[in-house]
Structure formats: C-alpha cells, structure tokens
XYZ file of C-alpha atoms in Angstrom:
437
model
C 85.558 94.845 76.472
C 85.494 91.030 76.521
C 86.168 89.443 79.877
C 87.975 86.201 80.529
C 87.047 84.561 83.823
C 89.899 82.687 85.489
C 88.725 80.421 88.284
C 90.955 79.533 91.190
C 91.731 75.802 91.281
C 89.752 73.741 93.754
C 91.798 72.598 96.712
C 91.961 69.000 97.611
C 88.923 68.046 99.604
C 91.114 66.093 102.002
C 93.158 69.198 102.888
C 90.000 71.258 103.373
C 88.465 68.549 105.536
C 91.564 68.371 107.739
C 91.624 72.153 108.226
C 87.868 72.246 108.892
C 88.232 69.601 111.574
C 91.259 71.232 113.219
C 89.544 74.610 113.656
C 85.961 73.308 113.923
C 84.434 75.153 110.957
C 82.359 74.185 107.930
C 84.409 72.789 104.990
C 83.274 75.751 102.885
C 84.994 78.121 105.334
C 88.084 75.920 105.225
C 88.179 76.117 101.420
C 87.911 79.908 101.593
C 90.809 79.999 104.048
C 92.888 77.734 101.808
C 92.265 80.093 98.888
C 93.847 82.835 101.025
C 96.922 80.733 101.734
C 95.857 79.778 105.258
C 96.573 76.077 105.762
C 97.222 75.452 109.487
C 95.516 75.888 112.826
C 98.009 78.577 113.912
C 97.569 80.534 110.687
C 93.785 80.380 111.034
C 93.929 81.499 114.649
C 96.097 84.494 113.712
C 93.646 85.337 110.902
C 90.519 85.209 113.081
C 92.053 86.507 116.322
C 94.519 89.319 115.641
C 96.818 89.947 118.587
C 99.330 92.755 119.072
C 101.704 90.248 120.658
C 102.086 88.686 117.183
C 103.687 91.850 115.752
C 107.284 91.294 114.676
C 110.229 92.668 116.645
C 111.027 96.008 114.946
C 114.749 95.385 115.443
C 114.536 92.607 112.841
C 114.434 95.390 110.251
C 117.794 96.234 108.712
C 119.351 99.442 110.157
C 116.737 99.766 112.936
C 119.446 99.595 115.627
C 121.387 102.225 113.749
C 118.363 104.518 113.287
C 117.408 104.392 116.974
C 121.014 105.117 118.010
C 121.162 108.132 115.668
C 117.941 109.567 117.107
C 119.139 108.929 120.677
C 122.357 110.813 119.917
C 120.492 113.706 118.293
C 118.281 114.080 121.359
C 121.261 113.920 123.742
C 123.010 116.612 121.697
C 119.865 118.773 121.568
C 119.793 118.688 117.767
C 116.642 119.731 115.960
C 114.880 116.784 114.259
C 112.794 117.242 111.101
C 110.069 114.707 110.300
C 109.681 114.772 106.506
C 106.804 113.042 104.703
C 105.038 112.671 101.390
C 101.885 114.681 100.628
C 99.454 111.765 100.249
C 97.430 109.972 102.943
C 100.206 107.528 103.764
C 102.773 110.302 104.081
C 100.641 112.725 106.097
C 99.415 110.057 108.538
C 103.020 108.883 108.927
C 104.209 112.401 109.730
C 101.373 112.891 112.222
C 102.116 109.565 113.960
C 105.900 109.941 114.177
C 105.852 113.668 114.959
C 103.298 113.189 117.751
C 105.350 110.363 119.271
C 108.675 112.200 119.317
C 107.179 115.599 120.199
C 105.785 114.017 123.378
C 109.346 113.056 124.357
C 111.436 115.894 122.972
C 110.619 119.497 122.170
C 113.075 120.130 119.317
C 111.012 118.368 116.643
C 109.392 119.845 113.541
C 107.797 118.512 110.367
C 107.867 119.302 106.662
C 105.623 118.296 103.766
C 106.872 119.238 100.262
C 104.679 121.194 97.885
C 103.469 118.864 95.131
C 103.735 121.554 92.443
C 106.908 123.479 93.271
C 108.968 120.661 94.871
C 107.462 117.457 93.522
C 107.585 114.025 95.088
C 110.164 112.963 97.658
C 113.014 114.688 99.460
C 113.615 118.036 97.749
C 116.682 120.266 97.539
C 114.502 123.167 98.650
C 113.551 121.299 101.825
C 117.200 120.518 102.598
C 118.110 124.183 102.312
C 115.121 125.072 104.522
C 116.224 122.521 107.128
C 119.764 123.927 107.248
C 118.521 127.528 107.404
C 116.238 126.609 110.319
C 118.884 124.829 112.359
C 117.913 121.172 111.873
C 120.594 118.500 112.187
C 118.623 115.311 111.465
C 115.986 114.545 108.812
C 113.785 111.451 109.069
C 111.928 110.771 105.812
C 108.632 108.901 105.817
C 107.035 107.210 102.786
C 109.746 108.634 100.520
C 113.491 108.965 100.060
C 114.518 105.550 98.729
C 115.328 107.066 95.304
C 116.689 110.401 96.610
C 120.366 109.706 95.831
C 121.319 113.237 94.749
C 119.295 114.851 97.502
C 120.879 112.736 100.241
C 124.368 113.509 98.910
C 123.480 117.204 98.985
C 122.126 116.895 102.532
C 125.342 115.167 103.609
C 127.400 117.970 102.050
C 125.356 120.524 103.982
C 126.026 118.755 107.268
C 122.666 117.026 107.755
C 122.161 113.443 108.886
C 119.425 111.581 106.994
C 117.424 108.537 108.075
C 115.253 107.166 105.274
C 112.101 105.190 106.038
C 110.260 104.085 102.917
C 108.302 101.155 101.514
C 108.727 101.813 97.797
C 110.884 99.528 95.684
C 114.596 100.307 96.093
C 117.157 100.450 93.298
C 120.543 102.118 93.936
C 120.388 103.037 97.615
C 121.124 106.597 98.771
C 124.090 107.202 101.083
C 121.904 107.829 104.115
C 122.976 107.217 107.709
C 120.268 104.544 108.011
C 117.642 103.105 105.654
C 114.506 101.368 106.940
C 112.808 99.536 104.094
C 111.883 95.848 104.373
C 111.973 95.570 100.556
C 115.757 95.899 100.561
C 117.160 92.621 99.249
C 119.197 91.956 102.394
C 116.578 93.069 104.941
C 115.515 90.089 107.125
C 112.268 91.669 108.329
C 109.599 88.954 107.853
C 106.763 91.158 106.552
C 107.496 93.148 103.396
C 104.184 94.952 102.812
C 104.044 97.638 105.522
C 102.738 101.049 104.504
C 104.993 104.087 104.827
C 103.148 104.956 108.033
C 103.635 101.343 109.131
C 107.422 101.680 108.914
C 107.188 104.939 110.879
C 105.184 103.022 113.481
C 107.908 100.345 113.694
C 110.527 103.070 114.222
C 108.489 104.562 117.068
C 107.909 101.072 118.472
C 111.656 100.330 118.401
C 112.570 103.659 120.013
C 109.988 103.132 122.759
C 111.260 99.613 123.429
C 114.932 100.645 123.579
C 114.192 103.598 125.888
C 111.636 101.827 128.134
C 108.778 104.116 127.066
C 105.192 102.973 127.603
C 104.004 101.392 124.337
C 100.660 103.187 124.713
C 102.366 106.317 123.359
C 102.857 104.359 120.124
C 99.537 102.496 120.092
C 97.483 105.666 120.593
C 97.913 106.441 116.885
C 96.818 103.078 115.475
C 93.759 104.729 113.907
C 96.092 106.853 111.769
C 97.945 103.691 110.775
C 94.716 101.915 109.773
C 93.845 104.882 107.545
C 97.251 104.675 105.848
C 96.979 100.915 105.264
C 93.523 101.228 103.702
C 94.340 104.309 101.615
C 97.652 103.012 100.247
C 96.070 99.693 99.181
C 98.751 97.538 100.824
C 97.713 93.905 101.470
C 95.666 93.544 104.653
C 97.416 90.329 105.600
C 99.918 89.373 108.277
C 101.085 92.324 110.330
C 98.873 94.746 108.389
C 95.804 92.703 109.360
C 96.679 92.995 113.052
C 97.385 96.725 112.831
C 94.214 97.368 110.834
C 92.056 95.376 113.258
C 93.159 97.412 116.277
C 93.312 100.641 114.274
C 89.672 100.232 113.216
C 88.755 99.464 116.815
C 90.294 102.767 117.911
C 88.774 104.637 114.959
C 85.307 103.504 116.041
C 85.725 103.819 119.801
C 88.088 106.719 120.423
C 89.539 108.292 117.264
C 92.122 111.054 117.355
C 90.523 114.487 117.333
C 91.268 115.236 113.680
C 89.817 111.967 112.426
C 86.811 112.420 114.697
C 86.126 115.783 113.038
C 86.190 114.202 109.552
C 83.951 111.342 110.694
C 81.382 113.666 112.245
C 81.292 115.788 109.101
C 81.161 113.052 106.461
C 80.223 109.644 107.904
C 76.613 108.943 108.833
C 77.063 105.380 110.075
C 78.070 103.924 113.404
C 80.634 101.214 112.655
C 83.251 102.332 110.134
C 85.089 99.804 107.988
C 87.848 99.745 105.372
C 85.466 100.877 102.612
C 84.545 103.976 104.643
C 88.218 104.851 105.011
C 88.983 104.353 101.314
C 85.992 106.251 99.933
C 85.163 108.801 102.629
C 88.047 109.603 104.992
C 91.102 109.120 102.753
C 89.948 111.278 99.782
C 89.482 114.258 102.085
C 92.939 113.908 103.615
C 94.401 113.402 100.139
C 92.616 116.448 98.740
C 94.711 118.808 100.858
C 97.910 117.756 99.066
C 96.295 117.288 95.666
C 94.736 120.738 95.452
C 96.779 122.849 97.858
C 99.014 122.408 100.906
C 99.215 118.955 102.531
C 100.335 120.641 105.758
C 96.649 121.421 106.269
C 95.985 117.692 106.522
C 98.808 117.172 109.030
C 97.583 120.099 111.134
C 94.130 118.515 111.196
C 95.509 115.108 112.173
C 97.577 116.698 114.952
C 94.694 118.779 116.345
C 93.891 118.471 120.033
C 91.079 121.025 120.046
C 87.743 119.797 118.654
C 86.497 123.210 117.584
C 89.722 123.894 115.685
C 89.603 120.404 114.141
C 86.023 120.874 112.952
C 87.018 124.110 111.222
C 89.996 122.437 109.513
C 87.868 119.442 108.500
C 85.342 121.770 106.866
C 88.081 123.409 104.776
C 89.440 120.026 103.693
C 85.938 118.818 102.823
C 85.408 121.843 100.561
C 88.816 121.209 98.978
C 87.729 117.652 98.222
C 84.597 118.959 96.475
C 86.810 121.129 94.265
C 89.035 118.109 93.588
C 86.045 116.091 92.354
C 85.144 118.750 89.793
C 88.719 118.990 88.458
C 89.068 115.209 88.428
C 85.846 114.745 86.420
C 86.807 117.381 83.836
C 90.308 116.009 83.246
C 89.004 112.429 83.074
C 86.651 113.433 80.247
C 89.492 115.185 78.402
C 91.857 112.241 78.904
C 89.338 109.776 77.475
C 88.889 111.952 74.385
C 92.684 112.141 73.917
C 93.078 108.364 74.377
C 90.295 107.439 71.961
C 91.528 109.908 69.335
C 94.821 108.048 68.830
C 94.920 106.172 65.527
C 95.855 102.790 67.031
C 93.644 103.071 70.112
C 91.692 99.844 69.586
C 94.818 97.719 69.108
C 96.887 99.151 71.962
C 97.497 97.261 75.185
C 98.455 100.390 77.171
C 97.135 103.922 77.576
C 99.536 106.879 77.656
C 98.014 110.367 77.487
C 99.049 113.895 78.379
C 97.465 117.309 78.474
C 98.669 120.870 78.799
C 98.600 121.922 82.459
C 96.391 119.084 83.661
C 96.350 119.416 87.437
C 99.218 117.317 88.853
C 97.225 116.608 91.982
C 94.556 114.535 90.243
C 96.359 112.725 87.411
C 96.734 109.635 89.615
C 92.966 109.511 90.086
C 92.457 110.059 86.350
C 94.832 107.180 85.596
C 92.765 104.925 87.870
C 89.582 106.014 86.087
C 91.111 105.114 82.707
C 92.167 101.708 84.031
C 88.559 101.144 85.107
C 87.343 102.206 81.660
C 89.823 100.373 79.413
C 91.544 97.867 81.719
C 95.046 98.610 80.461
C 98.254 99.715 82.202
C 97.878 103.499 82.100
C 100.047 106.583 82.489
C 98.582 110.088 82.608
C 101.011 112.994 82.217
C 100.630 116.657 83.022
C 102.522 118.807 80.516
C 104.058 122.088 81.695
C 107.217 123.994 80.735
C 108.602 121.251 78.515
C 108.447 118.607 81.268
C 105.940 115.787 81.652
C 105.029 114.624 85.146
C 103.188 111.324 85.092
C 101.194 109.050 87.340
C 100.961 105.355 86.434
C 98.392 102.727 87.428
C 98.311 99.068 86.455
C 96.062 96.035 86.130
C 96.249 92.763 87.997
C 99.397 90.806 87.214
C 101.303 93.553 85.374
C 104.308 95.117 87.161
C 104.179 98.697 85.942
C 107.237 99.759 87.977
C 109.321 97.110 86.206
C 107.896 98.129 82.823
C 108.870 101.770 83.373
C 112.353 100.664 84.446
C 112.707 98.960 81.049
C 112.063 102.374 79.426
C 114.527 104.190 81.704
C 116.552 105.596 78.795
C 113.686 108.020 78.122
C 112.846 108.783 81.771
C 114.434 111.421 84.012
C 113.104 110.039 87.299
C 110.666 107.389 88.508
C 109.667 105.359 91.549
C 106.783 103.429 93.037
C 105.215 99.979 93.372
C 104.165 97.050 91.217
C 100.740 98.605 90.582
C 101.368 102.360 90.934
C 104.275 104.631 90.086
C 105.272 108.204 89.352
C 107.706 109.477 86.738
C 109.000 112.536 84.923
C 110.423 112.863 81.421
C 111.184 115.538 78.854
C 108.601 116.438 76.232
C 110.795 115.349 73.325
C 110.949 111.798 74.727
C 107.228 111.129 75.092
C 106.679 109.386 71.734
C 109.698 107.108 72.131
C 108.730 106.353 75.714
C 105.110 105.613 74.803
C 106.187 103.293 71.981
C 108.629 101.328 74.134
C 106.177 101.149 77.044
C 103.557 99.704 74.670
C-alpha cells in the first residue's frame, strides 16, 4: 500500500515564541503545544497541571437536574433501581462505578448486563420484562440507550421510568424521562467527548453535590473511569485528560480490588500507563462479554475480597486466551474472503461476512482488516438469515454517517465517527455493500 505523508503546517514562529516566553519553555515545546491546539498560558497550565477543580459543573448537562430529581424520588419511594450497561469495557466499568456509588447510599439497587448473543447491543425487551418481573421501577442505562426508541416506549407501557445516559451519536431521541448525552444538539455541556463511564461519573457527581454527599465516594472509582477512557479511545483532552491523570494515579497507588487482581496477574511493571490499560487490562475485561457473560467482569470490578478477585481474574484471563485464538482464526478467514472478491484491488472499502463468525470478536477482526488494508471496514457475522456487523474506520472518514446514508438497507445501527454496529437482513447485503462502497 502506498502511503501519502501529510505534514502539519508550521505555526508562525512569532506565536510559538510568545507562548514559549509566557510559560518559560523551549520554543520546540511551544510548537508542539500549538500543534495540539494549546495557544495560551491558561490552556498550557491546564494541560501540564490537571486539577479536579477544573472539571465542569455536571448540572450544565441537559436533563441532569431532571435525572437527579427522578433518582431522589425513586429512593424516597423505596423503588428498586436497575443500573443497566453495555457489555464492553466502557459499559462494565460504568455499571461498576454507578452501582457502587448508589449501593453505598441505598440498598434497593441492582445491575443488568445484556447477553451479547441472545439480546444484542443496547436496552433489550428481554431486560425490560426481567426488570418488571423483579420489581424494578427505574432503569438507568449506561453507555447505551440513545437509539432504543421502541424499547423505551415498551418500558413506559410496562410502567418503568427510564433515564438514558449515553455518549453515542443521537438521532431521533427516545421518549425517556431524562437523557444525559452531551452530543445532543441542544446540550450546553462544554465537553462533548466523555466516555459512557464518564457520563455515569457526572451523574454520580451531580447526585452527590445535590445531596451533600462527600465527593470521595465518587472519586474512589476514578481508576475505573481511566480504564474506560483508554479502552473506548475517546480523546484524552480537556476533562478526559484530568480524569485520566487522577485515574492513573489511583490505578498505580491504590487500585480497586478487581483491577488490582488483574494487574498482579498480567502486569509486570511498576508504573502503569495508557498503553498498559489498552493492551493488557482492557482486553481481559472485554473478553468476558465477547466470549461469555460480561457480568463476570462486573463482579470482578465490584469485588471487595482479594482472594475472590484473584480467582475471577484468573477465569477472565483464560477467557481472553480463548478470545485470541478465535480472533486469529476469523481474521485469517476474513482476509481470504476479502481478497477473493473480484474487485478487491479497486475497492475503497472492505465488507465481509462469514457463517457463524463469533459476534464477540468481529469488532477486533474489523480493526485488524483496517490495519491490513487501511479502508473503512465492516465485518458481519451471518446467522439465521440476519447479519450482525461491526464497523471500523480510518482517519478522517465518518463511518457512522456513511452507514446512515445506506439506512434503507439497514435494520438498526448506532455508534461513533470511527466505530459503529449494525444489523441487516441477508438479502440486503449486496445492495448495502455496493452503496457503502
């Protein structure tokens, strides 16, 4: 593959010199800061000296007042509250953080992680029925729900109240009691790139503030939040940079028991960084939901007993080993399928599918194909006439928008600029692939 190198334009030497003088650094450092959009003394200070006092007021987020009031009312009325999250790292860390916070304050709290294979992504009808059957009155979604229009209507019909917290791109909003998502067009929250766990953190922060609860009950889970930020590949700028800085500090000095068990088992270095989270800690947490039941990951992250946590970490580590084998096999098959297409060399995208490819690893396989061919890529698993796909993109190409332009052939989709998920019927795959190309 030929590569085209695009160099960033050189900033004006005068601007770099002024910044260098104002913060007393070498002009080279100033030019590096300018390339990251940092142009003033205050911006440089925030970059080099993260401070929790610089976090935004959570009540700037649209519907935050409403969400806190709904939870307050549920607790006063002794309603059962269900914390509902996605099965990936962001979702499971979010559930662990929010569940731990509210469970400390109120006993009638439970959590639910959908099964990737039988329920699929997001808020499921099965989960709503389970919540009603088990006496829950309020569902709080984490890292999912922004596209769950039918499911929220069904939950409303069954007498449930739903608060959605999500960071995926919204389209037609569900009729939920409150929606926390800074990417809503009319949401004034200044920072738009929080992880799903990050929005859960802001909800806990707001509830603690409104009810005069010691903020340490929120901050004690910053290591979980740092893991979510690193694993979900959200920009480590602004608020995320502050949260990651203090989350890494806690991860290295006094991690939660479950994370400590993973670190002791798999990390042989003293000072952990973002790379260690992305390539060592996160894949093991993710493996639980990819290959089996993501509740195992949440149980590990909620562990208070070290011996129990070590046992759970060992199981998850073995699951991750199995995931690697499946991932490698499907990647080889997917490359053979891609390269066997007649117009492979002229295509600008890669769309492949295989019979019963494991749904839990097709996202990883898509990333591998992007690395190999550097094209927007969708890998589908084919089962029972339905194709479930995972999409990954390349720099500068909005794959979520591209899929939306092919919506006539798609049953359901959601995601980000660089990663998305979708389902479609088998008879539509050729038309979809052609239009996507």
